[in-house]
mmCIF file of C-alpha atoms in Angstrom:
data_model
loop_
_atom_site.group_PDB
_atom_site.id
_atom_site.type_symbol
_atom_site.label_atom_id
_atom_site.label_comp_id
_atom_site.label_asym_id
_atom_site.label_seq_id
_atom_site.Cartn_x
_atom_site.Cartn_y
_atom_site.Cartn_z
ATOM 1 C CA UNK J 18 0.000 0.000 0.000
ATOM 2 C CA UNK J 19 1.420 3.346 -1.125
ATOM 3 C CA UNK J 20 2.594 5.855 1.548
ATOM 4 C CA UNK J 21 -0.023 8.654 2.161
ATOM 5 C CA UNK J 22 1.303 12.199 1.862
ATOM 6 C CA UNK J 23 0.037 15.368 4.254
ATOM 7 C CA UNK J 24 1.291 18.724 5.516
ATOM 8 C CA UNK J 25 2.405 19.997 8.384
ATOM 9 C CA UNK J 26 2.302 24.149 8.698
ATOM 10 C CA UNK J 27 3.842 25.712 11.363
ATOM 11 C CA UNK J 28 2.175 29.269 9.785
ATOM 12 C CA UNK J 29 5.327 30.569 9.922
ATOM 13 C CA UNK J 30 5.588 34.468 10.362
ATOM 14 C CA UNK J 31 8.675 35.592 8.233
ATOM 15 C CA UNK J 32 10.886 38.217 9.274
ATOM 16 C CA UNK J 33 9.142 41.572 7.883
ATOM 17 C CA UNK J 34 5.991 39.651 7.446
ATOM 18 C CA UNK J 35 2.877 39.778 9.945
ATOM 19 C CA UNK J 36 0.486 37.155 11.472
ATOM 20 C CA UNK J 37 -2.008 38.274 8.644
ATOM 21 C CA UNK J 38 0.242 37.112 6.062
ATOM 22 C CA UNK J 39 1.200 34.183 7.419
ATOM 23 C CA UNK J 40 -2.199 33.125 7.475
ATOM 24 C CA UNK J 41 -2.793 33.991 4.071
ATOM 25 C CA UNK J 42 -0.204 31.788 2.903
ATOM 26 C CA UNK J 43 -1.422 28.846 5.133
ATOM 27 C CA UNK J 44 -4.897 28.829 3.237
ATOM 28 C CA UNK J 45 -2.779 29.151 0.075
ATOM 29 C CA UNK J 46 -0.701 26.356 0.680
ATOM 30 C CA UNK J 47 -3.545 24.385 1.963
ATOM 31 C CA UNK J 48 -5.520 25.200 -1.441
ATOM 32 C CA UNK J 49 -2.397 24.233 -3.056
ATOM 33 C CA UNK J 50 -1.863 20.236 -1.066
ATOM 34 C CA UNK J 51 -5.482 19.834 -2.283
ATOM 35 C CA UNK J 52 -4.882 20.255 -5.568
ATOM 36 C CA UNK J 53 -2.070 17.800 -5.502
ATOM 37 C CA UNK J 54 -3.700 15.287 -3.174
ATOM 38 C CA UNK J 55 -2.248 15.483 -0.332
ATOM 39 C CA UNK J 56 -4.403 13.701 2.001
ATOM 40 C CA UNK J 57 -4.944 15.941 5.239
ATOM 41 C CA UNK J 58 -3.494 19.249 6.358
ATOM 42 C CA UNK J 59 -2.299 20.033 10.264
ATOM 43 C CA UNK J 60 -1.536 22.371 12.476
ATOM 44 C CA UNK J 61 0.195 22.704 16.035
ATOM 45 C CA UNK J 62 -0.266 24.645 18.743
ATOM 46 C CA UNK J 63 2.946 26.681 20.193
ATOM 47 C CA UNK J 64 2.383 29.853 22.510
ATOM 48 C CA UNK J 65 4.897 32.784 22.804
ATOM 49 C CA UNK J 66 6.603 31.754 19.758
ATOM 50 C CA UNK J 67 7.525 35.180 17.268
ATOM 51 C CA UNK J 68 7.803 32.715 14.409
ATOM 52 C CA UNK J 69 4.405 30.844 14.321
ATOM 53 C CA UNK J 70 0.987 32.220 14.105
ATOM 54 C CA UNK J 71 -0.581 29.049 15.099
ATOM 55 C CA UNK J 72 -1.614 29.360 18.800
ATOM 56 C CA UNK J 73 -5.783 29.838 18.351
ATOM 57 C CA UNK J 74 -5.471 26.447 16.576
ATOM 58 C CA UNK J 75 -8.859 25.368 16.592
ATOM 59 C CA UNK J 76 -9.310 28.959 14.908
ATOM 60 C CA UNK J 77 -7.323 28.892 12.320
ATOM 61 C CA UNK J 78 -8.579 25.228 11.668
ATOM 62 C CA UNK J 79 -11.495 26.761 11.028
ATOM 63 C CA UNK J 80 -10.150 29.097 8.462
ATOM 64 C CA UNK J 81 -8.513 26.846 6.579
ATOM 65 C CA UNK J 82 -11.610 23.799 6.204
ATOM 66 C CA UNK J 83 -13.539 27.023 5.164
ATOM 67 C CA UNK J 84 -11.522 27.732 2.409
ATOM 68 C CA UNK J 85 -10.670 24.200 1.294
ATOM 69 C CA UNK J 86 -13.557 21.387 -0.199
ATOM 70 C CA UNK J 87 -11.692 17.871 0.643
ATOM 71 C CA UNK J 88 -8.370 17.909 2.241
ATOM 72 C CA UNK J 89 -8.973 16.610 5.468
ATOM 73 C CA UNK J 90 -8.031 19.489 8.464
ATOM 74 C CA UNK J 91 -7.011 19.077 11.735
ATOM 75 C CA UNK J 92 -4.588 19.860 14.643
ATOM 76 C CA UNK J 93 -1.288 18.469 15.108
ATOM 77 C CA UNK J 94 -1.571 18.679 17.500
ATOM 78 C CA UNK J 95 -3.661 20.724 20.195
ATOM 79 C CA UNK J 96 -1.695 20.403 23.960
ATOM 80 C CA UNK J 97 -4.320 18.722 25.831
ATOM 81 C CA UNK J 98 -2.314 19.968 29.385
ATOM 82 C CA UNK J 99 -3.151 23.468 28.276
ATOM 83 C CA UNK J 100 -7.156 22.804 28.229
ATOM 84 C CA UNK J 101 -9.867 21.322 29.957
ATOM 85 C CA UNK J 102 -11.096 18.016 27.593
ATOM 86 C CA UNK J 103 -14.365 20.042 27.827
ATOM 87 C CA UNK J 104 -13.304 22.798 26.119
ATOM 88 C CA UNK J 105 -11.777 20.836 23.275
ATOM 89 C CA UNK J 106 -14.791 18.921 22.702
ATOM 90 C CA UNK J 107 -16.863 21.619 22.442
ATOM 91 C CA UNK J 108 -14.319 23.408 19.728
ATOM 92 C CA UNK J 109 -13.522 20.204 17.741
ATOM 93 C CA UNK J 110 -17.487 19.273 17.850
ATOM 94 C CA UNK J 111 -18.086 22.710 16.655
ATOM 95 C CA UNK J 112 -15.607 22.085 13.594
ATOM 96 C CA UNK J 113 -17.054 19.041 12.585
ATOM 97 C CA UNK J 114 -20.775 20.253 12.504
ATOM 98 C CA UNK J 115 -19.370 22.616 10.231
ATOM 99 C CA UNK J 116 -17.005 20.647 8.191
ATOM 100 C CA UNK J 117 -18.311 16.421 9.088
ATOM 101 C CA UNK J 118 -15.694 14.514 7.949
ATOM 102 C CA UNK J 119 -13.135 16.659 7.435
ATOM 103 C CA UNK J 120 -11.583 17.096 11.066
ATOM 104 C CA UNK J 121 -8.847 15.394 12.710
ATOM 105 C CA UNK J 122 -7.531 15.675 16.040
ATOM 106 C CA UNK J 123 -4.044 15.600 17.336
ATOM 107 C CA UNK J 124 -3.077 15.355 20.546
ATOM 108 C CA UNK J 125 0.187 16.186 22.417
ATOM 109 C CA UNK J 126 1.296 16.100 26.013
ATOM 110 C CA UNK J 127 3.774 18.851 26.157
ATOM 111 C CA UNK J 128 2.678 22.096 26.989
ATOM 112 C CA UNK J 129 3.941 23.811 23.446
ATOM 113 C CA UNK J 130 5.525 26.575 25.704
ATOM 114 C CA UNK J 131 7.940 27.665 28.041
ATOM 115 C CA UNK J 132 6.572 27.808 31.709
ATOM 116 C CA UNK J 133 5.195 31.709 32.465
ATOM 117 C CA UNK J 134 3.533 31.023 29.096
ATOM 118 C CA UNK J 135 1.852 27.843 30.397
ATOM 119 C CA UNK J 136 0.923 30.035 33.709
ATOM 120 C CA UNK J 137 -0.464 32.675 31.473
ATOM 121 C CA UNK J 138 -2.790 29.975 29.608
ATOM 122 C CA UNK J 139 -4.602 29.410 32.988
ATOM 123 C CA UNK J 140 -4.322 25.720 33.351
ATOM 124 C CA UNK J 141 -3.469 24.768 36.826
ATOM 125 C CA UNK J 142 0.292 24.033 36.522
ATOM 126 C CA UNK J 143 -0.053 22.129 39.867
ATOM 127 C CA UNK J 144 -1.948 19.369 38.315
ATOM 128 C CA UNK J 145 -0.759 16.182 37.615
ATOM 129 C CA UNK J 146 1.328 15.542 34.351
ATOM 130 C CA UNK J 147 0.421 12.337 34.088
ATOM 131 C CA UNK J 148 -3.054 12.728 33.996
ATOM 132 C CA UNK J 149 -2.790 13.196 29.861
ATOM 133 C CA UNK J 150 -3.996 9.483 29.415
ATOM 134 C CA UNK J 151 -6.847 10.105 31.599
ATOM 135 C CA UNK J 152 -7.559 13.823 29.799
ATOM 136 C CA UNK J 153 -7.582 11.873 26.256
ATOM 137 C CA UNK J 154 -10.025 9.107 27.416
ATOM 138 C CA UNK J 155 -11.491 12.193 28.787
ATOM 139 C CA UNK J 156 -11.658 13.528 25.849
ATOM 140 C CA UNK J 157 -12.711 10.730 23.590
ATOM 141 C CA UNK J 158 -15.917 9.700 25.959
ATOM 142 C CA UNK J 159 -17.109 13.418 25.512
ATOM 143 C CA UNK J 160 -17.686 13.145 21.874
ATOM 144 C CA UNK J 161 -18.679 9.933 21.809
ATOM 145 C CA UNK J 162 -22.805 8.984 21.440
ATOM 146 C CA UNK J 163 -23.502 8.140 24.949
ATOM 147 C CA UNK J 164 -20.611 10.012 27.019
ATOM 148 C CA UNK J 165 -20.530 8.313 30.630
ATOM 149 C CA UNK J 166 -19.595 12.031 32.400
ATOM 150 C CA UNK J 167 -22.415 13.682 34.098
ATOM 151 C CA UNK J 168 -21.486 16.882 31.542
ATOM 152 C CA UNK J 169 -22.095 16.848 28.274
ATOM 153 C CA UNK J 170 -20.537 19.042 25.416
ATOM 154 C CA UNK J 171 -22.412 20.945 22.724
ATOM 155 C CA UNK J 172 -21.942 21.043 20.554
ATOM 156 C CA UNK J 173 -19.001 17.932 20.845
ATOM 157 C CA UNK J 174 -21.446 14.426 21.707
ATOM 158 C CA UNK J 175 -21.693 12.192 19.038
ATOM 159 C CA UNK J 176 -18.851 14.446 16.722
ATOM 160 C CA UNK J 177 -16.763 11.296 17.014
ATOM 161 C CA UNK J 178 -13.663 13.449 15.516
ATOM 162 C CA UNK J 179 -10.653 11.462 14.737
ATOM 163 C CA UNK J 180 -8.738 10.795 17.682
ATOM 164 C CA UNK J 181 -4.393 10.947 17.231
ATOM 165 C CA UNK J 182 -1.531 10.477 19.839
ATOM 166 C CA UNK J 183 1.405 12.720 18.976
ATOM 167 C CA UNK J 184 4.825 12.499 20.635
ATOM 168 C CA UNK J 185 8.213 12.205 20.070
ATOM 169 C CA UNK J 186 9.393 9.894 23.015
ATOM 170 C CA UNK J 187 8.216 6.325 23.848
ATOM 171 C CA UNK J 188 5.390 7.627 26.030
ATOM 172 C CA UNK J 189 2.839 8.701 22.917
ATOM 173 C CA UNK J 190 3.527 5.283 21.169
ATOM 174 C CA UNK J 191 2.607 3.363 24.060
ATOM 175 C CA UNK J 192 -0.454 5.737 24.754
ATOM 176 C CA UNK J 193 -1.829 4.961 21.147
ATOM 177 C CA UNK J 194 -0.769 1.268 21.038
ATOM 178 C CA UNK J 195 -2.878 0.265 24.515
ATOM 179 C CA UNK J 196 -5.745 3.026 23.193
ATOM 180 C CA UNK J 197 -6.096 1.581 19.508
ATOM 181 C CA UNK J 198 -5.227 5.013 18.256
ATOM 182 C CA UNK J 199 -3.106 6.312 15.257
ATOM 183 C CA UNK J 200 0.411 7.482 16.216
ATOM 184 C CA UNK J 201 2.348 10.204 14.728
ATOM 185 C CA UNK J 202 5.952 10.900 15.694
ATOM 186 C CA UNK J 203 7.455 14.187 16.103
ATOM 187 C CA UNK J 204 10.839 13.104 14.082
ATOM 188 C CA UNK J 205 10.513 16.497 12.223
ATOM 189 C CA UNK J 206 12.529 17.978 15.268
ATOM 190 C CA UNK J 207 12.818 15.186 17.859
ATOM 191 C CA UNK J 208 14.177 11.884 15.905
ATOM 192 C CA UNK J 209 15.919 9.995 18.555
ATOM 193 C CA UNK J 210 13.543 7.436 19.563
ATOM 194 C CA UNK J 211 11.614 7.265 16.670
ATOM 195 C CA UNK J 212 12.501 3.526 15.655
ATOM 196 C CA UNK J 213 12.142 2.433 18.946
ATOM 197 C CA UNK J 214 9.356 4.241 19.446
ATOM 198 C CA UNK J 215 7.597 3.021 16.257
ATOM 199 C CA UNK J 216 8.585 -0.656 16.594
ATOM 200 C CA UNK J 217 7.015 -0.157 20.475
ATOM 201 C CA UNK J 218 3.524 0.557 18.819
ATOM 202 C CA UNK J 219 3.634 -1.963 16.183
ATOM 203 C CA UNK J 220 4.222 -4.595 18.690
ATOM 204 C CA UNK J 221 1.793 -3.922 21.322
ATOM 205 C CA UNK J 222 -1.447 -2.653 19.145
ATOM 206 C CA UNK J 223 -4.678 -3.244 20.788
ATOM 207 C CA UNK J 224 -7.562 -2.881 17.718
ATOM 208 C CA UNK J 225 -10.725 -0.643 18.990
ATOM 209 C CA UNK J 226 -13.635 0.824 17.970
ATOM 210 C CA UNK J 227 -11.322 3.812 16.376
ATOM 211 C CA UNK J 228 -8.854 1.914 14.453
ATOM 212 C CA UNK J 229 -8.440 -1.830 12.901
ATOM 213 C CA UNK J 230 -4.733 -2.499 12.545
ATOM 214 C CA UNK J 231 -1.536 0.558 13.845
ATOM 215 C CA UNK J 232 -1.388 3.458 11.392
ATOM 216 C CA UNK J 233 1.922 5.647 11.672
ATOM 217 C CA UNK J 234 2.370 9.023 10.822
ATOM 218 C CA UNK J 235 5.968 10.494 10.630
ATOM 219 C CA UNK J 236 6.949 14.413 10.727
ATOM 220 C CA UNK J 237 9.615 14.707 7.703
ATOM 221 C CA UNK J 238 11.256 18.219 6.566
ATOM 222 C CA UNK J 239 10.971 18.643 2.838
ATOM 223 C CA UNK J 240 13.578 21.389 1.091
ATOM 224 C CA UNK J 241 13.013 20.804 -2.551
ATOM 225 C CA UNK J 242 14.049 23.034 -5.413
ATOM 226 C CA UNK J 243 15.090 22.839 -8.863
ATOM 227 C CA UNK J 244 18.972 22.254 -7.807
ATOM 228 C CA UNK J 245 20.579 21.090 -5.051
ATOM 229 C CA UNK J 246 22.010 24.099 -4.736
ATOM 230 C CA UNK J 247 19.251 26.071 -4.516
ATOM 231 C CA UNK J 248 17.020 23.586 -2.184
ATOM 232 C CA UNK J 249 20.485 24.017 0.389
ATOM 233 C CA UNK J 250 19.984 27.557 0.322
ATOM 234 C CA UNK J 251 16.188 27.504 1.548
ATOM 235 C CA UNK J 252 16.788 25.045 4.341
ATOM 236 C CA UNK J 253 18.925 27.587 5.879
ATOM 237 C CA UNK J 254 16.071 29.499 6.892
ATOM 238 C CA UNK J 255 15.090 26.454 9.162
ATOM 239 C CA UNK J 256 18.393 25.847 10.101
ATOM 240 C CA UNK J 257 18.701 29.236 12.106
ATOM 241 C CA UNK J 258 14.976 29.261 13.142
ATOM 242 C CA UNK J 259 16.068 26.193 15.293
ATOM 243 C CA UNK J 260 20.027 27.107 16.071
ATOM 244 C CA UNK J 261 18.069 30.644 17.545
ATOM 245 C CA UNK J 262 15.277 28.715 19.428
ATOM 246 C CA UNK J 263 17.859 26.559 20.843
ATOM 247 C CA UNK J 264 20.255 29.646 22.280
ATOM 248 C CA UNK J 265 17.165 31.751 23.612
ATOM 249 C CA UNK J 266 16.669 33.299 20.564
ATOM 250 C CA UNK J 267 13.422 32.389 18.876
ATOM 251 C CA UNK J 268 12.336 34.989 16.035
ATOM 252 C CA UNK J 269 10.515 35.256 12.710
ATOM 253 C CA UNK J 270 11.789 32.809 10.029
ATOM 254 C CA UNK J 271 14.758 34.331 8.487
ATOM 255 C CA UNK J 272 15.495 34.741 4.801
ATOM 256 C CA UNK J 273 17.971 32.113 3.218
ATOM 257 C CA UNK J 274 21.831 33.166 4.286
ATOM 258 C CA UNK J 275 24.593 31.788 1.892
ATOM 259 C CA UNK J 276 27.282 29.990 3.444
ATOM 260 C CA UNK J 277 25.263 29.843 7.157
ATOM 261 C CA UNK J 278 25.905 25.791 7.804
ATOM 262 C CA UNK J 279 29.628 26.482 6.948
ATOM 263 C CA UNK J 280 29.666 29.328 9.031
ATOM 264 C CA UNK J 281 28.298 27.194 12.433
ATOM 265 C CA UNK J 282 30.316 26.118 15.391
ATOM 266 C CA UNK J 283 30.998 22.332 15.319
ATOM 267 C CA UNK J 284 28.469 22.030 18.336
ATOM 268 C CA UNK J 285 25.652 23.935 16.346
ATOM 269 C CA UNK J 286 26.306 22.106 13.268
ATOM 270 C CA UNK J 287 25.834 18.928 15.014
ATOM 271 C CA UNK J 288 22.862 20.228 16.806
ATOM 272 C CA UNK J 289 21.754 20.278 13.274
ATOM 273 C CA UNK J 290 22.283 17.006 12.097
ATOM 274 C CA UNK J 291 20.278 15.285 14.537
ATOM 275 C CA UNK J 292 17.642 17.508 15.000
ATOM 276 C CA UNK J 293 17.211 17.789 11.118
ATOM 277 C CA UNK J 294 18.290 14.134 10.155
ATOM 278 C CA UNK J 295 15.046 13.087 8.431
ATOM 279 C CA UNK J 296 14.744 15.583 6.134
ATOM 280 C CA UNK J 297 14.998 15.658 2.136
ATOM 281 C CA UNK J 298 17.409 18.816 0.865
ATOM 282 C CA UNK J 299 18.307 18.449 -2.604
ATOM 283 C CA UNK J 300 16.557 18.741 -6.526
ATOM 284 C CA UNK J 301 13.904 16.328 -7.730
ATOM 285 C CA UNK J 302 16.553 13.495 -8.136
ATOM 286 C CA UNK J 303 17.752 13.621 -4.747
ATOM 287 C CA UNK J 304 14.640 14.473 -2.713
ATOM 288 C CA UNK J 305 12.909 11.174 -4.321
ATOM 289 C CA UNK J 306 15.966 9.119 -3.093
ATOM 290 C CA UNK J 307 15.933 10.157 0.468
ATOM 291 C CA UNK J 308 12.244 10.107 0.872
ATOM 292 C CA UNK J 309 12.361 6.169 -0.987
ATOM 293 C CA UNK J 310 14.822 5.542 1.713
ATOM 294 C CA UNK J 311 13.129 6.847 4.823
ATOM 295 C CA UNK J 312 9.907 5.034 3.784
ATOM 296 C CA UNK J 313 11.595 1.450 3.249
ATOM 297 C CA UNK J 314 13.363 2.822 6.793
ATOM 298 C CA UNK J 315 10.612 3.181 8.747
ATOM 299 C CA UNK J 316 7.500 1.486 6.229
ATOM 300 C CA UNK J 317 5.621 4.721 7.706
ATOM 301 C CA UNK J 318 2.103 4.416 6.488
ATOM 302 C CA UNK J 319 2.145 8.566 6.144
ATOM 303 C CA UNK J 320 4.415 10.936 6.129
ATOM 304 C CA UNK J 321 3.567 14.612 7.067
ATOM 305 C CA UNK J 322 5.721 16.868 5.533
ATOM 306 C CA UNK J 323 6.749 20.243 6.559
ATOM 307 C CA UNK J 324 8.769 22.365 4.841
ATOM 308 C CA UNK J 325 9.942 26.248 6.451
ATOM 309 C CA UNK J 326 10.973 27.884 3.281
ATOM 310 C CA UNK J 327 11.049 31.606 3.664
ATOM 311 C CA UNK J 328 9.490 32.558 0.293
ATOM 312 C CA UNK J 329 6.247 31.294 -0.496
ATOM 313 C CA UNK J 330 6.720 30.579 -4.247
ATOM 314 C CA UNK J 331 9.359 28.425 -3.268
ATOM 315 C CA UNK J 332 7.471 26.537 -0.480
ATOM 316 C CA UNK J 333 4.563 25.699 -2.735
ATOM 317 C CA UNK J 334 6.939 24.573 -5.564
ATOM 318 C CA UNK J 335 8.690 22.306 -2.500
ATOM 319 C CA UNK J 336 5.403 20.890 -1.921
ATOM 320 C CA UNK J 337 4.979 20.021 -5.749
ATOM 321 C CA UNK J 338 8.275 18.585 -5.879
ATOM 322 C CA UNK J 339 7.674 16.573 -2.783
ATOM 323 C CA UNK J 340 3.885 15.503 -3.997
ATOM 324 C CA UNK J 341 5.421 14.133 -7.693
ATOM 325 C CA UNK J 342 8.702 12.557 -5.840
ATOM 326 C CA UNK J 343 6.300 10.451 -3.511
ATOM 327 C CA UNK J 344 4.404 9.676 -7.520
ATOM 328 C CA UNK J 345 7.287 8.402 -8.923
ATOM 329 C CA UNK J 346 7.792 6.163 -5.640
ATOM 330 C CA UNK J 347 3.997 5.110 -5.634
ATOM 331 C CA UNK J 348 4.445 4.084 -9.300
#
């Protein structure tokens, strides 16, 4: 069965650029994936960051199903420590009354923030963090036809939204194995554990109600262009967005700098390679070979790719290049 392709967007605010733009080019690029087939289109919930424009997620969700007609929308993921399951079920059943079928739901453990953020949110930070588990089930019964809770959400009962565990440590897959719940791993940023952590699901799958047999979703980083060259050039963009988050620094997405890699400490530089290592930087030729060998890596049953490309042109080209790479694969 043919890898599934779907998109990631961080709705990036460039340097110069504005939250207003930034969500212009989202629905763009979201009109654009649908065109090409991508299959759903996500995105994640970070607070306090200068360089993403995603924190109303459930929002801007809304936006973007509103100006699409198939691709599939959804959150990847909403922080469930930052919100009451309540509340959630109430937004997410309120998205799917308005767009049924189309909604997906992504859910994350971390709080998608530093800690005076988190206080700002209002969510008791005294609370337990390992109550997650019990906030998804939560969660789940809420929308579900005949919720066992005393409360019920409305609209939310009997919107049945698709239910994801996201994570990028061994905790999520285990979650979503003993749950019967799809799994996507955060190996975008955090690859470390991701064959362990992927293996770890496969093997201990319990079917439900939600899901037959384990589904995985992998984060990959797409940098395509016409040339190697010039695909290098636009990952450098992401490559100080994270060397700048990782010193303190976090800031709007920076245009492409010639000669930035080479001009890296050997700490930063290796900073870099693992935080980046699946990722596809190259021209067509290239890009097809190292997404052909992360699939037969991992057999992933989706990828989600995101690609941080300063210029828009040249992100929804990257998109293209990725969507006919992944054709030539299929084929």
């Amino acid at each position: 069965m043919a890898t599934a392709l779907s998109v990631l967007d961080l709705a990036p605010i460039t340097e110069g650029s504005d939250a207003a733009q930034s969500f212009r080019h989202s629905l763009s690029l979201a009109r654009h994936a649908e065109q090409l087939g991508y299959q759903r289109f996500w995105l994640a919930e970070h607070h306090g960051m200068p360089g993403i424009a995603s924190a109303a997620t459930a929002v801007l969700i809304g936006h973007i199903a509103g100006g699409t007609q198939r691709i599939r929308v959804g959150a990847g993921g909403i922080m469930l420590p930052n919100h009451s399951p309540m509340v959630i079920a109430e937004q997410f059943g309120t998205l799917q009354a308005l767009y049924p079928g189309r909604i997906d739901l992504g859910l994350g453990r971390a709080p998608g923030s530093d800690q005076a953020t988190s206080r700002a949110l209002r969510r008791d930070l005294a609370s337990d963090p390992d109550a997650f588990p019990q906030d998804v089930l939560e969660l789940i019964d809420l929308m579900s036809d005949e919720p066992q809770q005393a409360v019920r959400a409305v609209p939310g009962q009997g919107a049945k939204v698709p239910v994801w565990i996201l994570g990028s440590s061994l905790f999520g897959a285990q979650l979503a194995a003993m749950l019967g719940l799809p799994y996507a791993f955060a190996s975008h940023f955090a690859p470390a554990q991701m064959m362990r952590a992927i293996a770890l699901y496969r093997e201990h799958f319990r079917p439900s109600e939600h899901l037959a047999q384990p589904h995985v979703m992998l984060g990959f980083n797409v940098f395509a262009a016409d040339t190697d060259e010039e695909a290098a050039l636009l990952a450098t963009s992401m490559q100080q967005a994270f060397v700048n988050l990782r010193t303190g620094r976090p800031g709007r997405l920076q245009p492409p700098q010639p000669g930035y890699l080479e001009s890296l400490p050997p700490p930063a530089r290796g900073m870099l390679d693992d935080v980046l290592s699946c990722s596809a930087i190259g021209g067509p030729d290239k890009v097809r070979q190292q997404l052909q060998a992360f699939i037969e890596r991992t057999q992933a049953d989706e990828l989600m790719i995101t690609s941080q490309i300063y210029d828009h042109d040249a992100r929804l080209h990257a998109y293209t290049l990725a969507a006919q790479a992944m054709a030539q694969i299929s084929s």
